[in-house]
CSV table of N, CA and C in Angstrom, one decimal:
chain,number,residue,atom,x,y,z
A,1,MET,N,5.4,20.8,-8.4
A,1,MET,CA,4.8,22.5,-7.6
A,1,MET,C,4.8,21.9,-6.3
A,2,ARG,N,4.9,22.7,-5.6
A,2,ARG,CA,4.3,22.9,-4.2
A,2,ARG,C,3.9,24.2,-3.4
A,3,GLN,N,3.3,24.5,-2.4
A,3,GLN,CA,3.3,25.6,-1.6
A,3,GLN,C,4.3,25.9,-1.2
A,4,PRO,N,5.0,26.8,-0.7
A,4,PRO,CA,5.7,27.6,-0.4
A,4,PRO,C,6.2,26.5,0.9
A,5,GLY,N,7.3,25.9,1.0
A,5,GLY,CA,7.4,25.2,2.4
A,5,GLY,C,7.1,24.0,2.5
A,6,GLU,N,6.2,23.3,1.6
A,6,GLU,CA,5.5,22.3,1.8
A,6,GLU,C,6.3,21.1,1.0
A,7,ALA,N,6.1,19.7,0.8
A,7,ALA,CA,6.7,19.1,0.0
A,7,ALA,C,6.4,19.0,-1.5
A,8,TRP,N,7.6,18.8,-2.5
A,8,TRP,CA,7.3,19.0,-3.7
A,8,TRP,C,6.1,17.7,-4.0
A,9,GLN,N,5.3,18.3,-4.9
A,9,GLN,CA,4.3,17.1,-5.6
A,9,GLN,C,4.8,17.2,-7.2
A,10,GLU,N,4.8,16.1,-7.7
A,10,GLU,CA,5.6,15.7,-8.8
A,10,GLU,C,4.3,15.4,-9.6
A,11,LEU,N,4.1,16.2,-11.1
A,11,LEU,CA,3.3,16.2,-11.9
A,11,LEU,C,3.4,15.8,-13.4
A,12,SER,N,2.3,14.7,-13.7
A,12,SER,CA,2.6,13.9,-15.0
A,12,SER,C,2.7,14.9,-16.1
A,13,THR,N,3.5,14.3,-16.9
A,13,THR,CA,4.0,15.6,-18.1
A,13,THR,C,3.7,14.4,-19.5
A,14,TYR,N,3.1,14.9,-20.3
A,14,TYR,CA,2.1,14.1,-21.5
A,14,TYR,C,3.0,14.5,-22.6
A,15,LYS,N,3.3,13.8,-23.4
A,15,LYS,CA,3.9,14.4,-25.0
A,15,LYS,C,3.0,14.4,-25.8
A,16,VAL,N,3.2,15.8,-26.2
A,16,VAL,CA,1.9,16.1,-27.2
A,16,VAL,C,2.5,16.6,-28.7
A,17,HIS,N,1.3,16.4,-29.8
A,17,HIS,CA,2.3,17.1,-30.8
A,17,HIS,C,1.4,18.7,-31.4
A,18,VAL,N,2.2,19.5,-31.8
A,18,VAL,CA,1.7,20.4,-32.3
A,18,VAL,C,2.1,20.8,-33.7
A,19,ASP,N,1.2,21.3,-34.3
A,19,ASP,CA,1.5,21.8,-35.7
A,19,ASP,C,2.2,23.1,-35.8
A,20,GLN,N,3.2,23.1,-36.7
A,20,GLN,CA,4.0,24.2,-36.8
A,20,GLN,C,3.9,24.4,-38.4
A,21,VAL,N,3.5,25.8,-38.9
A,21,VAL,CA,3.2,25.9,-40.3
A,21,VAL,C,4.3,26.6,-40.8
A,22,LYS,N,4.7,26.2,-41.9
A,22,LYS,CA,6.3,26.7,-42.8
A,22,LYS,C,5.8,26.9,-43.9
A,23,GLY,N,5.6,28.1,-44.4
A,23,GLY,CA,5.0,28.3,-45.5
A,23,GLY,C,3.8,28.0,-45.8
A,24,ILE,N,3.5,26.6,-46.9
A,24,ILE,CA,2.9,25.9,-47.1
A,24,ILE,C,2.6,24.6,-46.7
A,25,SER,N,3.5,24.0,-45.9
A,25,SER,CA,3.6,22.5,-45.7
A,25,SER,C,3.7,23.0,-43.8
A,26,HIS,N,3.6,21.9,-43.5
A,26,HIS,CA,3.2,21.2,-42.0
A,26,HIS,C,4.1,20.7,-41.5
A,27,SER,N,4.6,21.1,-40.3
A,27,SER,CA,5.7,20.0,-39.7
A,27,SER,C,5.3,19.7,-38.0
A,28,VAL,N,5.0,18.7,-37.9
A,28,VAL,CA,4.4,18.4,-36.3
A,28,VAL,C,5.7,18.3,-35.9
A,29,GLU,N,5.6,18.8,-34.3
A,29,GLU,CA,6.7,19.3,-33.2
A,29,GLU,C,6.2,18.3,-32.2
A,30,ASP,N,6.9,17.8,-31.4
A,30,ASP,CA,6.6,17.2,-30.1
A,30,ASP,C,6.9,18.0,-29.3
A,31,VAL,N,6.0,18.2,-28.3
A,31,VAL,CA,5.9,19.4,-27.0
A,31,VAL,C,5.7,18.6,-25.7
A,32,SER,N,5.8,18.8,-24.7
A,32,SER,CA,5.3,18.5,-23.5
A,32,SER,C,4.4,19.2,-22.9
A,33,LEU,N,3.2,18.5,-22.2
A,33,LEU,CA,2.3,19.1,-21.5
A,33,LEU,C,2.1,18.9,-20.2
A,34,SER,N,1.9,19.7,-19.0
A,34,SER,CA,1.7,19.4,-18.0
A,34,SER,C,0.1,20.4,-17.2
A,35,TYR,N,-0.3,19.8,-16.3
A,35,TYR,CA,-1.3,20.8,-15.4
A,35,TYR,C,-1.5,20.6,-14.1
A,36,SER,N,-2.1,21.1,-13.5
A,36,SER,CA,-2.3,20.8,-12.4
A,36,SER,C,-3.2,22.1,-11.6
A,37,ASP,N,-4.2,21.9,-10.5
A,37,ASP,CA,-4.7,23.1,-9.9
A,37,ASP,C,-4.4,23.5,-8.8
A,38,PHE,N,-4.2,24.9,-8.4
A,38,PHE,CA,-4.1,25.5,-7.0
A,38,PHE,C,-4.5,26.9,-6.4
A,39,SER,N,-4.3,27.2,-5.5
A,39,SER,CA,-5.1,27.9,-5.0
A,39,SER,C,-3.9,29.1,-4.2
A,40,GLY,N,-3.4,30.0,-4.1
A,40,GLY,CA,-2.6,30.9,-3.3
A,40,GLY,C,-1.5,31.0,-3.8
A,41,THR,N,-0.2,31.0,-3.5
A,41,THR,CA,1.0,30.6,-4.1
A,41,THR,C,1.8,29.4,-4.2
A,42,VAL,N,2.1,29.4,-5.4
A,42,VAL,CA,2.9,28.1,-5.5
A,42,VAL,C,4.3,28.2,-6.3
A,43,GLU,N,5.4,27.4,-5.4
A,43,GLU,CA,6.9,27.3,-6.4
A,43,GLU,C,6.4,26.2,-7.5
A,44,VAL,N,7.2,26.5,-8.5
A,44,VAL,CA,7.3,26.0,-9.7
A,44,VAL,C,8.7,25.1,-10.0
A,45,SER,N,8.6,24.0,-9.9
A,45,SER,CA,10.0,23.5,-10.4
A,45,SER,C,10.2,22.5,-11.5
A,46,VAL,N,11.2,22.9,-12.9
A,46,VAL,CA,10.9,22.2,-14.1
A,46,VAL,C,12.4,21.6,-14.3
A,47,THR,N,12.5,20.5,-14.3
A,47,THR,CA,13.8,19.9,-14.6
A,47,THR,C,13.8,19.5,-16.3
A,48,TYR,N,14.7,20.2,-17.0
A,48,TYR,CA,15.1,19.7,-18.4
A,48,TYR,C,16.2,18.5,-17.9
A,49,THR,N,15.8,17.5,-19.2
A,49,THR,CA,16.4,16.1,-18.8
A,49,THR,C,17.0,16.0,-20.2
A,50,LYS,N,17.2,17.2,-21.1
A,50,LYS,CA,18.3,16.8,-22.3
A,50,LYS,C,19.5,17.3,-21.8
A,51,GLY,N,20.1,18.0,-20.8
A,51,GLY,CA,21.2,18.6,-20.6
A,51,GLY,C,21.2,20.0,-20.0
A,52,PRO,N,22.3,20.7,-19.4
A,52,PRO,CA,22.1,21.7,-18.6
A,52,PRO,C,21.5,23.0,-19.5
A,53,VAL,N,20.8,24.0,-18.7
A,53,VAL,CA,20.1,24.8,-19.1
A,53,VAL,C,20.8,26.0,-18.9
A,54,HIS,N,20.7,26.8,-20.3
A,54,HIS,CA,21.5,27.8,-20.2
A,54,HIS,C,20.4,29.2,-20.4
A,55,THR,N,19.6,29.2,-20.7
A,55,THR,CA,18.6,30.2,-20.5
A,55,THR,C,17.3,29.2,-20.7
A,56,ALA,N,16.9,30.4,-20.3
A,56,ALA,CA,15.0,29.7,-20.1
A,56,ALA,C,14.2,30.8,-20.2
A,57,ARG,N,12.9,30.4,-20.3
A,57,ARG,CA,12.1,31.9,-21.1
A,57,ARG,C,10.5,31.2,-20.9
A,58,VAL,N,10.1,32.1,-19.6
A,58,VAL,CA,8.4,32.0,-19.4
A,58,VAL,C,7.5,32.7,-20.6
A,59,ARG,N,7.3,32.2,-21.2
A,59,ARG,CA,5.8,33.1,-22.1
A,59,ARG,C,4.7,32.9,-21.4
A,60,PRO,N,3.7,34.0,-21.7
A,60,PRO,CA,4.0,35.2,-22.1
A,60,PRO,C,5.0,36.0,-21.2
A,61,LEU,N,5.7,36.5,-22.2
A,61,LEU,CA,6.3,37.7,-21.5
A,61,LEU,C,6.1,38.7,-20.5
A,62,SER,N,4.6,39.0,-21.3
A,62,SER,CA,4.1,40.0,-20.4
A,62,SER,C,3.6,39.5,-19.1
A,63,TYR,N,3.5,38.2,-18.6
A,63,TYR,CA,3.5,37.9,-17.1
A,63,TYR,C,4.7,38.3,-16.4
A,64,ASP,N,5.9,38.4,-17.3
A,64,ASP,CA,7.5,38.5,-16.4
A,64,ASP,C,8.0,37.9,-15.3
A,65,ILE,N,7.6,36.7,-15.5
A,65,ILE,CA,8.1,35.7,-14.8
A,65,ILE,C,9.7,35.5,-15.1
A,66,THR,N,10.6,35.3,-14.4
A,66,THR,CA,12.0,35.3,-14.9
A,66,THR,C,12.3,34.0,-13.7
A,67,PRO,N,12.6,32.6,-14.7
A,67,PRO,CA,12.9,31.7,-13.7
A,67,PRO,C,14.7,31.7,-13.2
A,68,GLN,N,14.7,31.5,-11.9
A,68,GLN,CA,16.1,31.1,-12.0
A,68,GLN,C,16.3,29.7,-11.8
A,69,ILE,N,17.8,29.7,-12.7
A,69,ILE,CA,18.3,28.2,-13.2
A,69,ILE,C,19.1,27.9,-12.4
A,70,ASP,N,19.3,26.6,-12.1
A,70,ASP,CA,20.7,26.0,-11.6
A,70,ASP,C,20.1,24.6,-12.5
A,71,GLU,N,22.1,24.3,-13.0
A,71,GLU,CA,22.1,23.6,-13.7
A,71,GLU,C,20.9,22.9,-14.5
A,72,SER,N,20.6,21.8,-14.8
A,72,SER,CA,19.3,21.2,-15.3
A,72,SER,C,17.3,21.7,-15.2
A,73,THR,N,17.7,22.4,-13.9
A,73,THR,CA,16.5,22.9,-13.3
A,73,THR,C,16.1,24.0,-13.1
A,74,LEU,N,15.0,24.7,-13.3
A,74,LEU,CA,14.8,26.4,-13.4
A,74,LEU,C,13.5,25.9,-12.5
A,75,THR,N,13.0,27.0,-11.6
A,75,THR,CA,12.0,27.6,-10.5
A,75,THR,C,11.4,28.8,-10.6
A,76,PHE,N,10.4,28.6,-10.6
A,76,PHE,CA,9.9,30.2,-10.8
A,76,PHE,C,8.5,30.0,-9.4
A,77,THR,N,8.0,31.1,-9.1
A,77,THR,CA,6.6,31.4,-8.4
A,77,THR,C,5.5,31.9,-9.4
A,78,LEU,N,4.3,31.0,-8.7
A,78,LEU,CA,3.0,31.7,-9.0
A,78,LEU,C,2.3,32.3,-8.1
A,79,ASP,N,1.3,33.1,-8.5
A,79,ASP,CA,0.7,33.7,-7.4
A,79,ASP,C,-1.0,34.1,-7.9
A,80,GLN,N,-1.3,33.2,-9.0
A,80,GLN,CA,-2.4,33.1,-9.9
A,80,GLN,C,-2.3,32.0,-11.0
A,81,PRO,N,-3.4,31.5,-10.8
A,81,PRO,CA,-3.4,30.5,-12.3
A,81,PRO,C,-3.2,31.0,-13.5
A,82,ARG,N,-2.1,30.6,-14.0
A,82,ARG,CA,-1.7,30.8,-15.7
A,82,ARG,C,-1.4,29.9,-16.4
A,83,ASN,N,-1.7,30.0,-18.1
A,83,ASN,CA,-1.6,29.0,-19.1
A,83,ASN,C,-0.1,29.2,-19.5
A,84,LEU,N,0.8,28.8,-19.5
A,84,LEU,CA,2.2,28.9,-19.8
A,84,LEU,C,2.9,28.2,-20.6
A,85,SER,N,3.8,28.5,-21.2
A,85,SER,CA,4.9,28.0,-22.1
A,85,SER,C,6.1,28.2,-21.6
A,86,VAL,N,7.0,26.8,-21.1
A,86,VAL,CA,8.2,27.4,-20.6
A,86,VAL,C,9.3,26.7,-21.9
A,87,GLU,N,9.9,27.9,-22.2
A,87,GLU,CA,11.0,27.2,-23.4
A,87,GLU,C,12.5,27.3,-22.6
A,88,VAL,N,13.4,26.4,-23.2
A,88,VAL,CA,14.8,25.9,-23.0
A,88,VAL,C,15.6,26.2,-23.6
A,89,ASN,N,16.5,27.0,-23.8
A,89,ASN,CA,17.8,27.0,-24.6
A,89,ASN,C,17.3,27.7,-25.9
A,90,ASP,N,16.3,28.7,-25.6
A,90,ASP,CA,16.1,29.0,-27.0
A,90,ASP,C,15.2,28.0,-28.0
A,91,ASP,N,15.0,27.1,-27.6
A,91,ASP,CA,14.6,25.9,-28.2
A,91,ASP,C,12.6,26.3,-28.3
A,92,ILE,N,12.2,26.8,-28.8
A,92,ILE,CA,10.5,27.5,-29.1
A,92,ILE,C,9.5,26.4,-29.4
A,93,PHE,N,10.2,25.6,-30.0
A,93,PHE,CA,9.4,24.1,-30.7
A,93,PHE,C,9.2,22.8,-29.8
A,94,HIS,N,10.3,22.6,-28.8
A,94,HIS,CA,10.2,21.5,-27.9
A,94,HIS,C,10.0,21.9,-26.5
A,95,ASN,N,8.9,23.0,-26.2
A,95,ASN,CA,8.8,23.5,-25.1
A,95,ASN,C,7.6,22.8,-24.2
A,96,LEU,N,7.5,23.2,-23.0
A,96,LEU,CA,6.4,22.7,-21.9
A,96,LEU,C,5.2,23.9,-21.6
A,97,HIS,N,4.2,23.2,-22.0
A,97,HIS,CA,3.0,24.0,-21.9
A,97,HIS,C,2.6,23.4,-20.4
A,98,LEU,N,2.1,24.6,-19.7
A,98,LEU,CA,2.2,24.1,-18.4
A,98,LEU,C,0.6,24.9,-17.8
A,99,PHE,N,-0.2,24.2,-17.6
A,99,PHE,CA,-1.6,25.0,-17.3
A,99,PHE,C,-1.8,24.8,-16.1
A,100,ALA,N,-1.4,25.6,-15.3
A,100,ALA,CA,-1.3,26.3,-14.0
A,100,ALA,C,-3.3,26.6,-13.6
A,101,ASN,N,-4.2,25.9,-13.2
A,101,ASN,CA,-5.8,26.0,-13.3
A,101,ASN,C,-6.0,26.9,-11.7
A,102,PRO,N,-7.1,27.2,-12.0
A,102,PRO,CA,-7.6,27.5,-10.3
A,102,PRO,C,-8.2,26.3,-9.8
A,103,LEU,N,-8.5,26.3,-8.5
A,103,LEU,CA,-9.3,24.8,-7.8
A,103,LEU,C,-10.7,25.0,-8.8
A,104,GLU,N,-11.0,23.5,-8.7
A,104,GLU,CA,-12.6,23.8,-9.4
A,104,GLU,C,-13.3,24.0,-7.8
A,105,GLU,N,-14.5,25.2,-8.0
A,105,GLU,CA,-15.2,25.8,-7.4
A,105,GLU,C,-16.6,24.8,-7.4
A,106,TYR,N,-17.3,24.1,-8.2
A,106,TYR,CA,-18.4,23.5,-8.4
A,106,TYR,C,-17.8,22.1,-8.3
A,107,ILE,N,-18.6,21.2,-7.7
A,107,ILE,CA,-18.3,20.0,-7.2
A,107,ILE,C,-19.9,19.1,-7.2
A,108,PRO,N,-20.0,18.4,-8.1
A,108,PRO,CA,-21.3,18.0,-8.4
A,108,PRO,C,-21.8,17.1,-7.2
A,109,ASP,N,-23.1,16.7,-7.1
A,109,ASP,CA,-23.2,16.0,-5.8
A,109,ASP,C,-23.6,14.5,-6.4
A,110,LEU,N,-22.7,14.0,-6.4
A,110,LEU,CA,-23.1,12.6,-6.7
A,110,LEU,C,-24.5,11.8,-6.6
A,111,GLN,N,-25.0,11.9,-5.3
A,111,GLN,CA,-26.3,11.5,-5.0
A,111,GLN,C,-27.3,12.3,-5.9
A,112,ASP,N,-27.3,13.3,-6.5
A,112,ASP,CA,-27.8,14.1,-7.4
A,112,ASP,C,-28.8,13.0,-8.2
A,113,PRO,N,-30.0,12.9,-8.6
A,113,PRO,CA,-30.4,11.9,-9.6
A,113,PRO,C,-30.7,12.8,-10.8
A,114,ASP,N,-30.5,13.7,-10.9
A,114,ASP,CA,-30.3,14.5,-12.6
A,114,ASP,C,-28.9,14.3,-12.6
A,115,LEU,N,-28.1,14.1,-11.9
A,115,LEU,CA,-26.5,13.8,-12.7
A,115,LEU,C,-26.8,12.5,-13.8
A,116,VAL,N,-26.1,13.1,-14.2
A,116,VAL,CA,-25.6,11.8,-15.7
A,116,VAL,C,-24.5,11.8,-16.1
Protein backbone atom coordinates (compact mmCIF):
# COMPACT_ATOMS: atom_id res chain seq x y z
CA MET A 1 0.00 0.00 0.00
CA ARG A 2 1.27 3.49 -0.69
CA GLN A 3 0.26 7.08 -1.11
CA PRO A 4 0.45 7.90 -4.85
CA GLY A 5 4.07 8.56 -5.84
CA GLU A 6 5.47 7.38 -2.47
CA ALA A 7 7.40 4.21 -1.67
CA TRP A 8 5.46 0.97 -1.25
CA GLN A 9 4.83 -0.08 2.36
CA GLU A 10 4.64 -3.84 2.82
CA LEU A 11 1.79 -5.03 5.02
CA SER A 12 1.88 -8.13 7.18
CA THR A 13 -0.51 -10.85 6.08
CA TYR A 14 -1.94 -13.41 8.45
CA LYS A 15 -3.36 -16.86 7.78
CA VAL A 16 -6.75 -17.17 9.46
CA HIS A 17 -9.55 -19.71 9.34
CA VAL A 18 -13.15 -19.17 8.27
CA ASP A 19 -15.98 -21.62 8.67
CA GLN A 20 -17.93 -22.55 5.57
CA VAL A 21 -21.28 -24.20 6.22
CA LYS A 22 -22.21 -26.87 3.66
CA GLY A 23 -25.67 -28.27 4.38
CA ILE A 24 -25.44 -29.40 7.97
CA SER A 25 -21.66 -29.76 8.09
CA HIS A 26 -18.85 -27.27 8.54
CA SER A 27 -15.72 -26.90 6.48
CA VAL A 28 -12.85 -24.76 7.76
CA GLU A 29 -11.01 -22.86 5.03
CA ASP A 30 -7.74 -20.90 5.16
CA VAL A 31 -7.86 -17.25 4.13
CA SER A 32 -5.44 -14.35 4.36
CA LEU A 33 -5.99 -11.21 6.39
CA SER A 34 -4.20 -7.89 6.18
CA TYR A 35 -4.98 -4.43 7.51
CA SER A 36 -3.72 -0.88 7.47
CA ASP A 37 -4.85 2.61 8.43
CA PHE A 38 -4.76 5.49 5.97
CA SER A 39 -6.22 8.82 4.94
CA GLY A 40 -6.59 10.37 1.52
CA THR A 41 -5.96 8.14 -1.47
CA VAL A 42 -3.83 4.99 -1.50
CA GLU A 43 -2.74 2.53 -4.11
CA VAL A 44 -3.02 -1.14 -3.19
CA SER A 45 -0.89 -3.88 -4.75
CA VAL A 46 -1.62 -7.55 -4.04
CA THR A 47 0.76 -10.29 -5.16
CA TYR A 48 -0.73 -13.75 -5.61
CA THR A 49 1.92 -16.35 -4.74
CA LYS A 50 0.20 -19.45 -6.15
CA GLY A 51 0.71 -18.60 -9.82
CA PRO A 52 -0.59 -16.22 -12.46
CA VAL A 53 -3.75 -14.22 -11.91
CA HIS A 54 -6.31 -14.88 -14.63
CA THR A 55 -9.25 -13.13 -12.95
CA ALA A 56 -9.61 -10.93 -9.90
CA ARG A 57 -12.60 -9.52 -8.08
CA VAL A 58 -12.82 -7.06 -5.19
CA ARG A 59 -15.93 -7.35 -3.02
CA PRO A 60 -18.33 -5.91 -2.18
CA LEU A 61 -19.04 -5.50 -5.85
CA SER A 62 -21.11 -2.39 -5.06
CA TYR A 63 -17.82 -0.49 -4.51
CA ASP A 64 -17.10 -0.96 -8.23
CA ILE A 65 -13.37 -1.55 -7.69
CA THR A 66 -11.81 -3.11 -10.79
CA PRO A 67 -8.22 -4.23 -10.20
CA GLN A 68 -5.57 -4.04 -12.89
CA ILE A 69 -3.89 -7.43 -13.43
CA ASP A 70 -0.21 -7.87 -14.35
CA GLU A 71 0.84 -11.55 -14.23
CA SER A 72 0.63 -12.44 -10.49
CA THR A 73 -0.02 -8.92 -9.19
CA LEU A 74 -3.16 -6.87 -9.07
CA THR A 75 -3.48 -3.19 -8.18
CA PHE A 76 -6.32 -0.82 -7.38
CA THR A 77 -6.91 2.53 -5.70
CA LEU A 78 -8.86 3.39 -2.56
CA ASP A 79 -10.05 6.89 -1.74
CA GLN A 80 -11.72 6.00 1.55
CA PRO A 81 -11.52 3.28 4.20
CA ARG A 82 -13.08 -0.02 3.15
CA ASN A 83 -13.38 -3.62 4.33
CA LEU A 84 -12.72 -5.74 1.26
CA SER A 85 -12.47 -9.28 0.03
CA VAL A 86 -9.96 -9.81 -2.79
CA GLU A 87 -10.65 -12.98 -4.79
CA VAL A 88 -8.27 -14.42 -7.35
CA ASN A 89 -9.10 -16.89 -10.13
CA ASP A 90 -12.71 -17.25 -8.95
CA ASP A 91 -11.61 -18.80 -5.63
CA ILE A 92 -14.05 -17.34 -3.11
CA PHE A 93 -12.84 -19.51 -0.21
CA HIS A 94 -9.10 -18.73 -0.15
CA ASN A 95 -9.27 -14.97 -0.50
CA LEU A 96 -7.62 -11.95 1.09
CA HIS A 97 -9.61 -10.01 3.66
CA LEU A 98 -8.25 -6.46 3.53
CA PHE A 99 -9.31 -4.03 6.24
CA ALA A 100 -8.31 -0.55 5.13
CA ASN A 101 -9.20 1.51 8.20
CA PRO A 102 -9.38 5.25 8.88
CA LEU A 103 -6.61 6.79 10.95
CA GLU A 104 -7.15 6.70 14.70
CA GLU A 105 -8.36 10.11 15.84
CA TYR A 106 -8.34 9.54 19.58
CA ILE A 107 -4.88 8.95 20.97
CA PRO A 108 -4.88 8.60 24.76
CA ASP A 109 -2.49 10.65 26.86
CA LEU A 110 -0.06 8.17 28.37
CA GLN A 111 0.47 10.58 31.29
CA ASP A 112 -3.23 10.48 32.19
CA PRO A 113 -3.44 8.92 35.69
CA ASP A 114 -6.91 7.54 34.86
CA LEU A 115 -5.58 5.55 31.91
CA VAL A 116 -5.48 1.88 32.76
